[in-house]
mmCIF file of C-alpha atoms in Angstrom:
data_model
loop_
_atom_site.group_PDB
_atom_site.id
_atom_site.type_symbol
_atom_site.label_atom_id
_atom_site.label_comp_id
_atom_site.label_asym_id
_atom_site.label_seq_id
_atom_site.Cartn_x
_atom_site.Cartn_y
_atom_site.Cartn_z
ATOM 1 C CA MET A 1 46.813 -9.110 -35.003
ATOM 2 C CA ALA A 2 44.250 -11.021 -33.057
ATOM 3 C CA GLN A 3 42.220 -9.109 -30.718
ATOM 4 C CA ILE A 4 40.915 -9.855 -27.231
ATOM 5 C CA ASN A 5 37.225 -9.511 -26.735
ATOM 6 C CA TYR A 6 37.015 -7.293 -23.690
ATOM 7 C CA GLN A 7 33.163 -7.657 -23.703
ATOM 8 C CA THR A 8 33.488 -11.035 -22.163
ATOM 9 C CA ALA A 9 35.145 -9.702 -19.026
ATOM 10 C CA ARG A 10 33.904 -11.361 -15.896
ATOM 11 C CA PHE A 11 34.807 -11.479 -12.206
ATOM 12 C CA GLU A 12 36.136 -14.928 -11.555
ATOM 13 C CA GLY A 13 36.974 -14.912 -7.740
ATOM 14 C CA SER A 14 38.763 -13.318 -4.759
ATOM 15 C CA PHE A 15 41.342 -15.030 -2.804
ATOM 16 C CA GLY A 16 42.849 -14.046 0.698
ATOM 17 C CA THR A 17 45.658 -16.593 0.886
ATOM 18 C CA VAL A 18 48.184 -17.984 -1.612
ATOM 19 C CA ALA A 19 46.959 -21.571 -1.033
ATOM 20 C CA GLN A 20 43.509 -20.514 -2.397
ATOM 21 C CA LEU A 21 44.804 -19.373 -5.648
ATOM 22 C CA PRO A 22 43.638 -21.309 -8.586
ATOM 23 C CA PRO A 23 46.120 -23.174 -10.808
ATOM 24 C CA SER A 24 47.395 -21.248 -13.730
ATOM 25 C CA THR A 25 45.950 -22.611 -16.751
ATOM 26 C CA THR A 26 45.653 -19.758 -19.130
ATOM 27 C CA PRO A 27 47.858 -16.568 -20.076
ATOM 28 C CA GLU A 28 47.903 -14.245 -17.100
ATOM 29 C CA VAL A 29 48.258 -10.466 -16.802
ATOM 30 C CA ALA A 30 49.053 -9.243 -13.399
ATOM 31 C CA VAL A 31 48.217 -5.661 -12.395
ATOM 32 C CA ALA A 32 50.215 -4.199 -9.453
ATOM 33 C CA GLY A 33 50.521 -0.724 -7.978
ATOM 34 C CA ARG A 34 50.384 1.520 -4.903
ATOM 35 C CA SER A 35 47.169 1.636 -3.009
ATOM 36 C CA ASN A 36 46.004 4.958 -4.432
ATOM 37 C CA VAL A 37 47.277 4.663 -8.010
ATOM 38 C CA GLY A 38 44.001 4.073 -9.744
ATOM 39 C CA LYS A 39 44.241 0.470 -10.444
ATOM 40 C CA SER A 40 40.482 -0.486 -10.280
ATOM 41 C CA SER A 41 39.443 2.468 -12.466
ATOM 42 C CA LEU A 42 42.096 1.599 -15.071
ATOM 43 C CA LEU A 43 41.015 -2.072 -15.111
ATOM 44 C CA ASN A 44 37.385 -0.950 -15.533
ATOM 45 C CA LYS A 45 38.483 1.235 -18.557
ATOM 46 C CA LEU A 46 40.412 -1.592 -19.958
ATOM 47 C CA PHE A 47 37.477 -4.113 -19.720
ATOM 48 C CA GLY A 48 35.027 -1.337 -21.002
ATOM 49 C CA ARG A 49 32.837 -1.883 -17.924
ATOM 50 C CA LYS A 50 31.871 0.727 -15.281
ATOM 51 C CA GLY A 51 31.812 -1.214 -12.135
ATOM 52 C CA LEU A 52 33.183 -4.689 -12.785
ATOM 53 C CA VAL A 53 36.246 -3.817 -10.634
ATOM 54 C CA LYS A 54 35.147 -2.312 -7.253
ATOM 55 C CA VAL A 55 36.504 1.365 -7.054
ATOM 56 C CA SER A 56 36.740 3.033 -3.694
ATOM 57 C CA SER A 57 37.790 6.495 -2.579
ATOM 58 C CA THR A 58 39.582 4.807 0.357
ATOM 59 C CA PRO A 59 42.914 3.487 -0.812
ATOM 60 C CA GLY A 60 43.731 -0.116 -0.034
ATOM 61 C CA LYS A 61 40.345 -1.513 -0.708
ATOM 62 C CA THR A 62 41.666 -4.502 -2.830
ATOM 63 C CA ALA A 63 42.665 -6.590 0.262
ATOM 64 C CA ASN A 64 42.733 -9.885 -1.866
ATOM 65 C CA ILE A 65 43.938 -11.120 -5.215
ATOM 66 C CA ASN A 66 41.046 -10.683 -7.536
ATOM 67 C CA PHE A 67 40.815 -12.809 -10.682
ATOM 68 C CA PHE A 68 38.944 -11.604 -13.851
ATOM 69 C CA GLU A 69 38.608 -13.724 -16.932
ATOM 70 C CA VAL A 70 38.637 -12.030 -20.423
ATOM 71 C CA ASP A 71 38.422 -14.131 -23.535
ATOM 72 C CA GLY A 72 40.618 -16.961 -22.245
ATOM 73 C CA ILE A 73 43.032 -14.594 -20.443
ATOM 74 C CA ARG A 74 43.237 -14.077 -16.729
ATOM 75 C CA PHE A 75 43.687 -10.605 -15.273
ATOM 76 C CA VAL A 76 45.039 -10.759 -11.821
ATOM 77 C CA ASP A 77 44.326 -7.675 -9.754
ATOM 78 C CA LEU A 78 46.903 -7.663 -6.831
ATOM 79 C CA PRO A 79 46.324 -5.732 -3.668
ATOM 80 C CA GLY A 80 47.596 -2.186 -3.709
ATOM 81 C CA TYR A 81 50.669 -1.538 -1.566
ATOM 82 C CA GLY A 82 51.968 1.269 0.481
ATOM 83 C CA PHE A 83 49.573 4.040 1.528
ATOM 84 C CA ALA A 84 46.445 2.370 2.912
ATOM 85 C CA ARG A 85 45.688 2.954 6.506
ATOM 86 C CA VAL A 86 45.637 -0.578 7.619
ATOM 87 C CA SER A 87 47.481 -2.495 10.433
ATOM 88 C CA GLN A 88 50.914 -3.578 10.012
ATOM 89 C CA ARG A 89 49.606 -7.237 10.081
ATOM 90 C CA GLU A 90 47.358 -6.647 7.199
ATOM 91 C CA LYS A 91 50.128 -4.927 5.128
ATOM 92 C CA GLN A 92 52.340 -7.967 5.826
ATOM 93 C CA ARG A 93 49.362 -10.274 4.527
ATOM 94 C CA TRP A 94 49.092 -8.196 1.380
ATOM 95 C CA ALA A 95 52.977 -8.361 0.892
ATOM 96 C CA ASP A 96 52.842 -12.153 1.493
ATOM 97 C CA LEU A 97 49.976 -12.517 -0.943
ATOM 98 C CA ILE A 98 51.881 -10.575 -3.677
ATOM 99 C CA SER A 99 55.264 -12.391 -3.199
ATOM 100 C CA GLY A 100 53.339 -15.667 -2.835
ATOM 101 C CA TYR A 101 51.643 -15.084 -6.186
ATOM 102 C CA PHE A 102 54.947 -14.359 -7.814
ATOM 103 C CA ALA A 103 56.671 -17.299 -6.224
ATOM 104 C CA GLN A 104 54.110 -19.792 -7.805
ATOM 105 C CA GLU A 105 54.584 -21.582 -11.052
ATOM 106 C CA ARG A 106 52.327 -19.468 -13.183
ATOM 107 C CA SER A 107 51.984 -18.181 -16.816
ATOM 108 C CA PHE A 108 53.357 -14.657 -16.288
ATOM 109 C CA ASN A 109 52.670 -13.312 -19.750
ATOM 110 C CA LEU A 110 52.722 -9.587 -18.626
ATOM 111 C CA VAL A 111 52.866 -7.611 -15.392
ATOM 112 C CA VAL A 112 51.374 -4.050 -15.653
ATOM 113 C CA ALA A 113 53.044 -1.897 -13.058
ATOM 114 C CA LEU A 114 51.093 1.111 -12.186
ATOM 115 C CA VAL A 115 52.763 4.452 -11.185
ATOM 116 C CA ASP A 116 51.040 7.835 -10.644
ATOM 117 C CA ILE A 117 52.429 10.192 -13.421
ATOM 118 C CA ARG A 118 52.019 13.199 -11.063
ATOM 119 C CA HIS A 119 54.808 12.145 -8.714
ATOM 120 C CA ASP A 120 58.340 11.003 -9.069
ATOM 121 C CA ALA A 121 58.728 7.210 -8.755
ATOM 122 C CA GLN A 122 58.393 6.280 -5.062
ATOM 123 C CA LYS A 123 60.289 3.695 -3.054
ATOM 124 C CA LEU A 124 57.657 1.031 -3.535
ATOM 125 C CA ASP A 125 57.503 1.702 -7.315
ATOM 126 C CA HIS A 126 61.314 1.111 -7.433
ATOM 127 C CA GLU A 127 61.024 -2.017 -5.470
ATOM 128 C CA MET A 128 58.304 -3.380 -7.629
ATOM 129 C CA VAL A 129 60.039 -2.666 -10.925
ATOM 130 C CA GLY A 130 63.398 -3.753 -9.443
ATOM 131 C CA PHE A 131 61.797 -7.045 -8.504
ATOM 132 C CA LEU A 132 60.187 -7.492 -11.939
ATOM 133 C CA GLN A 133 63.605 -6.820 -13.561
ATOM 134 C CA GLN A 134 65.509 -9.221 -11.301
ATOM 135 C CA SER A 135 62.883 -11.850 -11.838
ATOM 136 C CA GLU A 136 63.031 -11.281 -15.599
ATOM 137 C CA LEU A 137 59.337 -11.087 -15.741
ATOM 138 C CA PRO A 138 57.794 -9.288 -18.928
ATOM 139 C CA PHE A 139 56.328 -5.995 -17.751
ATOM 140 C CA VAL A 140 55.263 -2.571 -18.715
ATOM 141 C CA VAL A 141 54.905 0.422 -16.644
ATOM 142 C CA ALA A 142 51.516 2.268 -17.012
ATOM 143 C CA LEU A 143 51.463 5.745 -15.802
ATOM 144 C CA THR A 144 47.982 6.658 -14.382
ATOM 145 C CA LYS A 145 46.087 9.832 -13.965
ATOM 146 C CA ALA A 146 47.645 11.539 -16.936
ATOM 147 C CA ASP A 147 44.481 13.739 -17.314
ATOM 148 C CA LYS A 148 45.560 15.709 -14.400
ATOM 149 C CA LEU A 149 48.700 17.054 -16.333
ATOM 150 C CA GLY A 150 48.949 18.929 -19.561
ATOM 151 C CA ARG A 151 50.447 17.194 -22.706
ATOM 152 C CA SER A 152 54.024 18.557 -22.390
ATOM 153 C CA LYS A 153 54.062 17.865 -18.701
ATOM 154 C CA GLN A 154 53.043 14.299 -19.433
ATOM 155 C CA ALA A 155 55.833 13.775 -21.797
ATOM 156 C CA GLN A 156 58.345 15.276 -19.324
ATOM 157 C CA GLN A 157 57.081 13.088 -16.483
ATOM 158 C CA ALA A 158 57.023 9.964 -18.572
ATOM 159 C CA ALA A 159 60.706 10.470 -19.539
ATOM 160 C CA ALA A 160 61.641 11.336 -15.989
ATOM 161 C CA ILE A 161 59.935 8.289 -14.419
ATOM 162 C CA ALA A 162 61.406 5.916 -17.030
ATOM 163 C CA ARG A 163 64.780 7.170 -16.072
ATOM 164 C CA GLN A 164 64.168 7.029 -12.389
ATOM 165 C CA LEU A 165 63.032 3.383 -12.730
ATOM 166 C CA GLY A 166 65.763 2.456 -15.099
ATOM 167 C CA VAL A 167 63.434 1.360 -17.832
ATOM 168 C CA ALA A 168 63.363 2.142 -21.589
ATOM 169 C CA ARG A 169 60.949 4.933 -22.383
ATOM 170 C CA GLU A 170 59.191 2.481 -24.789
ATOM 171 C CA GLN A 171 58.392 0.328 -21.838
ATOM 172 C CA VAL A 172 56.239 3.140 -20.387
ATOM 173 C CA VAL A 173 52.576 3.809 -21.321
ATOM 174 C CA VAL A 174 50.832 7.049 -20.330
ATOM 175 C CA THR A 175 47.318 6.332 -19.438
ATOM 176 C CA SER A 176 44.145 8.000 -18.069
ATOM 177 C CA SER A 177 41.027 6.002 -16.843
ATOM 178 C CA GLU A 178 39.202 9.403 -17.290
ATOM 179 C CA THR A 179 39.809 10.133 -20.939
ATOM 180 C CA GLY A 180 40.829 6.564 -22.101
ATOM 181 C CA LEU A 181 44.392 7.762 -23.134
ATOM 182 C CA GLY A 182 46.803 4.880 -23.550
ATOM 183 C CA VAL A 183 44.037 2.200 -23.148
ATOM 184 C CA ASP A 184 44.301 1.095 -26.755
ATOM 185 C CA GLU A 185 48.118 0.947 -26.424
ATOM 186 C CA LEU A 186 47.904 -1.083 -23.247
ATOM 187 C CA ARG A 187 45.323 -3.469 -24.920
ATOM 188 C CA ARG A 188 47.917 -3.878 -27.820
ATOM 189 C CA ARG A 189 50.716 -4.778 -25.340
ATOM 190 C CA ILE A 190 48.559 -7.220 -23.601
ATOM 191 C CA ALA A 191 47.574 -8.848 -26.867
ATOM 192 C CA GLU A 192 51.164 -9.133 -27.971
ATOM 193 C CA ALA A 193 52.092 -10.727 -24.732
ATOM 194 C CA CYS A 194 49.157 -13.194 -24.546
ATOM 195 C CA LEU A 195 48.054 -14.153 -27.967
#
């Protein structure tokens, strides 16, 4: 199977309104998740680069839609939703940005929905996965922060969250940006969807 050269990963641009988004001209992989789910860390691990995606200890740092280009494939880092301590107006702007992105005519090859493996699926996780199912968008659920749990607890949680979200267990990938667990599997899914 053809490989994606992640060495070529580069930041393409950051957009604060739907009108600013560049037209969709290449395969796209969108990454969505709650504010404190570890999205930036996982993207950096995926890209094999330490600081390409800005990581912050303050949830909700990604306030815009950030585009990265990797070997002819666009990775779209959507603003985190939920937790962040920002005004209602700002939260609404993020929600509008996310729904505005999905409302466009784009090449939705894969959506990676991130969920923290340490907790049961939250209301916002249910809403995101429900939206992806309704919209018939191809997606995979990536469970983050797996290094915080032992192996058997990881397997238990993965099965439980898959059940809670109403997705097949095969649609769930257990990942850790600390240890790199699941990153190769995620790369394989992305290659299958985009190449």
